[in-house]
Coordinates of C-alpha atoms and ligand atoms in Angstrom, one line a residue:
M7 CA 0.0 0.0 0.0
E8 CA 1.1 3.5 -0.7
Y9 CA 0.4 6.4 1.7
I10 CA -0.3 10.1 1.0
E11 CA -0.5 13.2 3.1
L12 CA -4.1 14.2 3.9
G13 CA -4.5 17.9 2.9
R14 CA -1.6 19.8 4.4
T15 CA -1.9 18.1 7.7
G16 CA 1.4 16.2 7.7
F17 CA -0.7 13.1 8.5
K18 CA -0.3 10.1 6.1
V19 CA -3.3 7.9 5.1
S20 CA -3.6 5.0 2.8
M21 CA -3.8 6.0 -0.9
I22 CA -6.9 3.8 -1.2
G23 CA -9.5 3.9 1.5
L24 CA -12.5 1.7 2.3
G25 CA -16.0 3.0 1.9
T26 CA -18.6 1.5 4.2
W27 CA -21.9 2.6 2.8
G28 CA -23.8 -0.8 2.8
F29 CA -22.0 -2.1 5.9
G30 CA -24.7 -2.9 8.4
G31 CA -27.4 -1.9 5.9
F32 CA -28.0 1.1 3.6
S33 CA -30.8 3.4 4.6
S34 CA -31.9 1.1 7.4
R35 CA -30.1 -1.2 9.9
D36 CA -29.5 -4.7 8.7
D37 CA -27.3 -6.8 11.2
R38 CA -27.4 -10.1 9.4
L39 CA -23.8 -9.8 8.0
D40 CA -22.3 -8.0 11.0
Q41 CA -19.6 -10.6 11.7
E42 CA -18.4 -10.9 8.1
Q43 CA -18.3 -7.1 7.8
I44 CA -16.3 -6.7 11.0
S45 CA -13.9 -9.3 9.6
T46 CA -13.6 -7.4 6.3
L47 CA -12.9 -4.2 8.2
R48 CA -10.1 -5.9 10.2
E49 CA -8.7 -7.5 7.0
S50 CA -8.6 -4.1 5.3
S51 CA -6.2 -2.7 8.0
R52 CA -4.1 -5.8 7.8
M53 CA -3.7 -5.1 4.0
G54 CA -2.7 -1.5 4.8
I55 CA -6.0 0.1 3.8
T56 CA -6.2 2.2 6.9
F57 CA -8.5 5.1 5.8
I58 CA -12.1 4.1 6.7
D59 CA -15.0 6.2 5.6
T60 CA -18.4 6.0 7.3
A61 CA -21.3 8.4 8.2
E62 CA -23.9 8.8 10.9
M63 CA -26.4 8.4 8.1
Y64 CA -25.2 5.0 6.9
A65 CA -27.5 2.2 8.2
R66 CA -28.8 4.8 10.7
G67 CA -25.5 4.7 12.6
H68 CA -24.9 0.9 12.4
S69 CA -22.1 1.3 9.9
E70 CA -20.2 3.4 12.5
E71 CA -21.0 0.8 15.1
L72 CA -19.4 -1.9 13.0
V73 CA -16.3 0.3 12.4
G74 CA -16.1 0.9 16.2
E75 CA -16.5 -2.8 17.0
A76 CA -13.8 -3.8 14.4
F77 CA -11.2 -1.4 15.8
K78 CA -11.9 -1.1 19.5
E79 CA -8.7 -2.9 20.4
N80 CA -6.5 -1.4 17.7
R81 CA -7.9 2.1 17.2
E82 CA -4.4 3.6 16.4
E83 CA -4.1 1.3 13.3
V84 CA -6.8 3.2 11.3
F85 CA -7.8 6.7 10.3
I86 CA -11.6 7.1 10.8
A87 CA -13.5 9.5 8.7
T88 CA -17.2 10.0 9.4
K89 CA -19.9 12.6 8.4
V90 CA -22.5 14.7 10.0
S91 CA -25.8 14.7 8.1
P92 CA -27.2 17.9 6.5
E93 CA -30.1 18.1 8.9
H94 CA -27.7 18.3 11.9
L95 CA -25.7 21.3 10.9
S96 CA -26.7 23.8 13.6
Y97 CA -24.0 24.5 16.3
E98 CA -25.8 22.4 18.9
Q99 CA -26.7 19.6 16.5
V100 CA -23.1 19.3 15.3
Q101 CA -21.9 18.8 18.9
K102 CA -24.7 16.2 19.5
S103 CA -24.1 14.3 16.3
A104 CA -20.3 14.1 17.0
E105 CA -21.0 12.8 20.6
S106 CA -23.2 10.1 19.2
S107 CA -20.7 9.2 16.5
L108 CA -17.9 9.0 19.0
S109 CA -19.9 6.7 21.1
R110 CA -20.9 4.4 18.2
L111 CA -17.3 4.4 17.0
K112 CA -16.0 3.6 20.5
T113 CA -13.3 6.3 20.3
R114 CA -12.3 9.6 21.8
T115 CA -11.4 11.3 18.5
I116 CA -12.9 11.3 15.0
D117 CA -9.9 11.7 12.7
L118 CA -11.8 13.5 9.9
Y119 CA -15.3 14.9 10.5
Q120 CA -17.0 15.8 7.2
V121 CA -20.1 17.8 6.5
H122 CA -22.0 15.2 4.4
W123 CA -23.9 17.7 2.2
P124 CA -24.3 21.5 2.3
N125 CA -27.6 22.7 3.8
P126 CA -28.6 26.2 2.5
R127 CA -31.0 26.7 5.4
I128 CA -28.2 26.6 8.0
P129 CA -25.5 29.2 7.7
I130 CA -22.2 27.5 7.0
R131 CA -20.5 29.9 9.5
E132 CA -22.6 28.4 12.3
T133 CA -21.7 24.8 11.2
M134 CA -18.0 25.7 11.0
R135 CA -18.1 27.3 14.4
G136 CA -19.4 24.0 15.7
M137 CA -16.7 22.0 13.9
E138 CA -14.0 24.3 15.3
R139 CA -15.3 23.8 18.8
L140 CA -15.0 20.0 18.3
V141 CA -11.4 20.4 17.3
K142 CA -10.7 22.6 20.2
D143 CA -12.2 20.0 22.6
G144 CA -10.1 17.3 21.0
K145 CA -13.1 15.4 19.7
V146 CA -12.2 15.9 16.1
R147 CA -8.7 16.0 14.5
F148 CA -9.4 17.4 11.1
I149 CA -12.4 19.1 9.3
G150 CA -13.6 18.1 5.8
V151 CA -16.7 18.6 3.6
S152 CA -18.5 16.5 1.1
N153 CA -20.5 17.3 -2.0
F154 CA -19.5 21.0 -1.7
S155 CA -19.0 23.0 -4.9
L156 CA -15.9 25.1 -5.2
E157 CA -17.8 28.1 -4.1
E158 CA -19.4 26.4 -1.1
M159 CA -16.0 25.0 -0.1
N160 CA -14.4 28.4 -0.2
E161 CA -17.2 29.8 1.8
A162 CA -16.7 27.1 4.4
Q163 CA -13.0 27.8 4.5
E164 CA -13.6 31.5 5.0
S165 CA -15.9 30.7 7.9
L166 CA -13.2 29.0 9.8
A167 CA -11.2 31.1 12.2
R168 CA -8.3 28.7 12.9
E169 CA -8.7 25.4 11.1
E170 CA -8.4 24.4 7.5
I171 CA -10.7 22.4 5.3
V172 CA -8.5 19.4 4.6
S173 CA -10.7 17.5 2.1
N174 CA -13.8 17.5 0.0
Q175 CA -15.4 14.2 -0.7
V176 CA -17.1 14.1 -4.1
E177 CA -18.2 11.6 -6.7
Y178 CA -15.3 10.9 -9.0
S179 CA -14.7 8.0 -11.4
L180 CA -14.0 7.3 -15.0
L181 CA -17.8 7.6 -15.6
H182 CA -18.2 10.7 -13.5
R183 CA -15.6 13.4 -14.1
N184 CA -17.4 16.8 -13.3
T185 CA -14.9 17.4 -10.5
E186 CA -12.1 17.9 -13.1
N187 CA -13.7 21.2 -14.3
D188 CA -12.8 23.5 -11.4
L189 CA -12.8 21.6 -8.0
L190 CA -9.9 19.3 -8.7
P191 CA -7.5 21.9 -10.1
H192 CA -8.2 24.2 -7.1
C193 CA -7.8 21.4 -4.6
Q194 CA -4.5 20.4 -6.1
K195 CA -3.3 24.0 -6.0
E196 CA -4.3 24.4 -2.4
K197 CA -3.3 20.9 -1.3
I198 CA -6.9 19.9 -0.3
T199 CA -7.5 16.1 -0.7
V200 CA -10.3 15.1 -3.1
I201 CA -11.8 12.0 -1.6
A202 CA -13.3 10.2 -4.6
Y203 CA -16.5 8.4 -3.7
S204 CA -18.2 5.8 -5.9
P205 CA -14.8 5.4 -7.6
L206 CA -16.0 2.2 -9.3
A207 CA -19.2 3.9 -10.4
R208 CA -21.1 1.8 -7.7
G209 CA -19.7 -1.4 -9.1
R210 CA -20.4 -0.7 -12.8
I211 CA -16.7 -0.7 -13.5
S212 CA -15.9 -4.3 -13.0
Q213 CA -15.6 -7.3 -15.3
G214 CA -18.6 -7.5 -17.6
V215 CA -20.6 -4.5 -16.4
A216 CA -18.5 -1.5 -17.4
S217 CA -19.9 1.0 -19.8
R218 CA -20.0 -0.1 -23.4
G219 CA -18.2 1.6 -26.3
E220 CA -14.8 3.0 -26.6
G221 CA -14.1 3.3 -22.9
W222 CA -15.0 -0.3 -22.3
E223 CA -12.9 -1.6 -25.2
T224 CA -9.9 0.5 -24.1
L225 CA -10.2 -0.8 -20.5
M226 CA -10.4 -4.4 -21.8
R227 CA -7.3 -4.0 -24.0
L228 CA -5.3 -2.5 -21.2
S229 CA -6.5 -5.1 -18.7
T230 CA -5.0 -7.8 -21.0
K231 CA -1.8 -5.9 -21.7
L232 CA -1.1 -5.0 -18.1
G233 CA -2.5 -8.1 -16.4
K234 CA -4.6 -5.9 -14.2
T235 CA -8.4 -6.0 -13.6
L236 CA -10.8 -3.3 -14.7
P237 CA -11.3 -2.0 -11.1
Q238 CA -7.5 -1.9 -10.6
I239 CA -7.1 0.2 -13.7
A240 CA -10.0 2.5 -12.8
L241 CA -8.6 3.0 -9.3
N242 CA -5.0 3.5 -10.6
W243 CA -6.3 6.1 -13.1
L244 CA -7.7 8.0 -10.1
I245 CA -4.5 7.9 -8.1
C246 CA -2.6 9.2 -11.1
H247 CA -4.2 12.5 -10.1
R248 CA -2.3 14.3 -7.4
N249 CA -4.3 14.6 -4.1
V250 CA -7.0 12.1 -5.0
L251 CA -7.9 9.4 -2.6
P252 CA -10.5 6.9 -3.8
I253 CA -12.6 5.0 -1.3
P254 CA -14.2 2.0 -3.0
K255 CA -16.6 0.0 -0.9
A256 CA -15.7 -3.7 -0.9
S257 CA -17.5 -6.1 1.4
R258 CA -15.9 -9.2 -0.3
I259 CA -12.3 -10.0 0.7
E260 CA -11.3 -10.7 -2.8
H261 CA -12.5 -7.3 -3.9
L262 CA -10.6 -5.7 -1.0
E263 CA -7.4 -7.5 -2.1
E264 CA -7.9 -6.5 -5.7
N265 CA -8.4 -2.9 -4.7
A266 CA -5.3 -2.9 -2.4
D267 CA -3.3 -4.1 -5.4
S268 CA -4.3 -1.1 -7.4
T269 CA -1.4 0.8 -5.7
G270 CA 2.3 0.2 -6.0
W271 CA 2.4 0.8 -9.7
R272 CA 1.3 3.5 -12.2
L273 CA -0.3 3.6 -15.6
S274 CA 2.2 4.9 -18.1
D275 CA 1.5 8.5 -19.4
G276 CA 0.4 6.9 -22.7
D277 CA -2.1 4.5 -21.1
Y278 CA -3.3 7.2 -18.8
G279 CA -4.0 9.5 -21.8
L280 CA -5.7 6.7 -23.7
I281 CA -8.1 6.0 -20.8
S282 CA -8.7 9.7 -20.2
R283 CA -9.7 10.3 -23.8
A284 CA -11.8 7.1 -24.1
F285 CA -13.9 8.2 -21.2
S286 CA -14.1 11.9 -22.0
Ligands
NAP24 P1 -18.2 2.0 -5.4 O1 -17.1 1.9 -4.4 O2 -17.9 2.7 -6.7 O3 -18.7 0.6 -5.8 C1 -19.0 -0.4 -4.8 C2 -19.4 -1.7 -5.5 O4 -18.3 -2.2 -6.2 C3 -19.8 -2.8 -4.5 O5 -20.9 -3.5 -5.1 C4 -18.6 -3.7 -4.5 O6 -18.9 -5.0 -4.3 C5 -18.0 -3.5 -5.8 N1 -16.6 -3.7 -5.9 C6 -15.6 -3.2 -5.1 N2 -14.4 -3.6 -5.4 C7 -14.6 -4.4 -6.5 C8 -13.7 -5.1 -7.3 N3 -12.4 -5.1 -7.1 N4 -14.2 -5.9 -8.3 C9 -15.6 -5.9 -8.6 N5 -16.4 -5.2 -7.8 C10 -16.0 -4.5 -6.8 O7 -19.5 2.7 -4.9 P2 -20.0 3.3 -3.5 O8 -20.2 2.3 -2.4 O9 -21.2 4.2 -3.9 O10 -18.9 4.4 -3.1 C11 -17.8 4.0 -2.2 C12 -17.9 4.7 -0.8 O11 -18.0 6.1 -1.0 C13 -19.2 4.4 0.0 O12 -19.1 3.2 0.6 C14 -19.2 5.6 0.9 O13 -18.3 5.4 2.0 C15 -18.8 6.7 0.0 N6 -19.9 7.5 -0.6 C16 -20.0 8.8 -0.1 C17 -21.1 9.6 -0.7 C18 -21.2 11.0 -0.2 O14 -22.3 11.6 -0.4 N7 -20.2 11.5 0.5 C19 -22.0 9.0 -1.6 C20 -21.8 7.7 -2.0 C21 -20.7 7.0 -1.5 P3 -18.8 -5.8 -2.8 O15 -19.4 -4.9 -1.8 O16 -19.6 -7.0 -3.1 O17 -17.4 -6.2 -2.6

């Protein structure tokens, strides 16, 4: 596994993370696969995938509970990123949500606390005041946002008195490249990490179900030439971009292994260009 600095924090995290939307259920709690999913989480850190992304919203908090259970004995092995929901962005609600997440995660500090989506009905200044309070109290290490446009992210940064926005989590994959227009260049310039969610286009980029046409054919050709799978090429294409950290969700161990092996090598400039054009 390779490791990169998160934002300008001086703190290193794994270059590929693990998304946990679907661990413990999606919009409601489902505890039927708890033991398998706890094993997957522990296996991920053994493979060096130490950046774990969750949210209070996932499975109504049960995803955070599984992360907490998985790492209660080895908390220092992982970097835990969670999110506060858009309906909880008032100063008081941010404190309350963080306390609940800390308790579900069985930890004293959330490494990265992200605003899940902007909420135009609550002034970002108030939310950021709440976030800074959490940092001051030692309950949160770093502040991030998610699904923020460039303008919204700048406004969030301007609302902070002492801290910096270290990351913006947005959808980014071969099939979803809007972030390249303005957000990615800005984040690269300012050293803000772009956490790429749905990096496998929710599983569509895998053997047999990638998009049709030129992109698909190019991926298949490269897969044969390089001896890499389609997800590995898609994830490697993402990490070819400076400051980008993809967080594929993988509940199957073989997927986790495959994704871990998407680091440690790089597409050549030529192959990178071929893929970029085929999916433009
Ligand atoms: P994704 O990571 O693009 O795709 C996940 C799907 O791909 C799962 O079905 C998974 O299968 C499959 N998969 C993973 N690795 C594979 C491999 N090597 N070969 C074949 N299939 C593979 O989609 P996502 O879950 O939407 O996004 C990832 C994470 O981003 C989420 O879990 C969440 O943490 C975050 N997210 C954030 C937001 C936000 O608003 N901030 C929104 C969406 C997602 P198995 O599970 O069966 O292994």
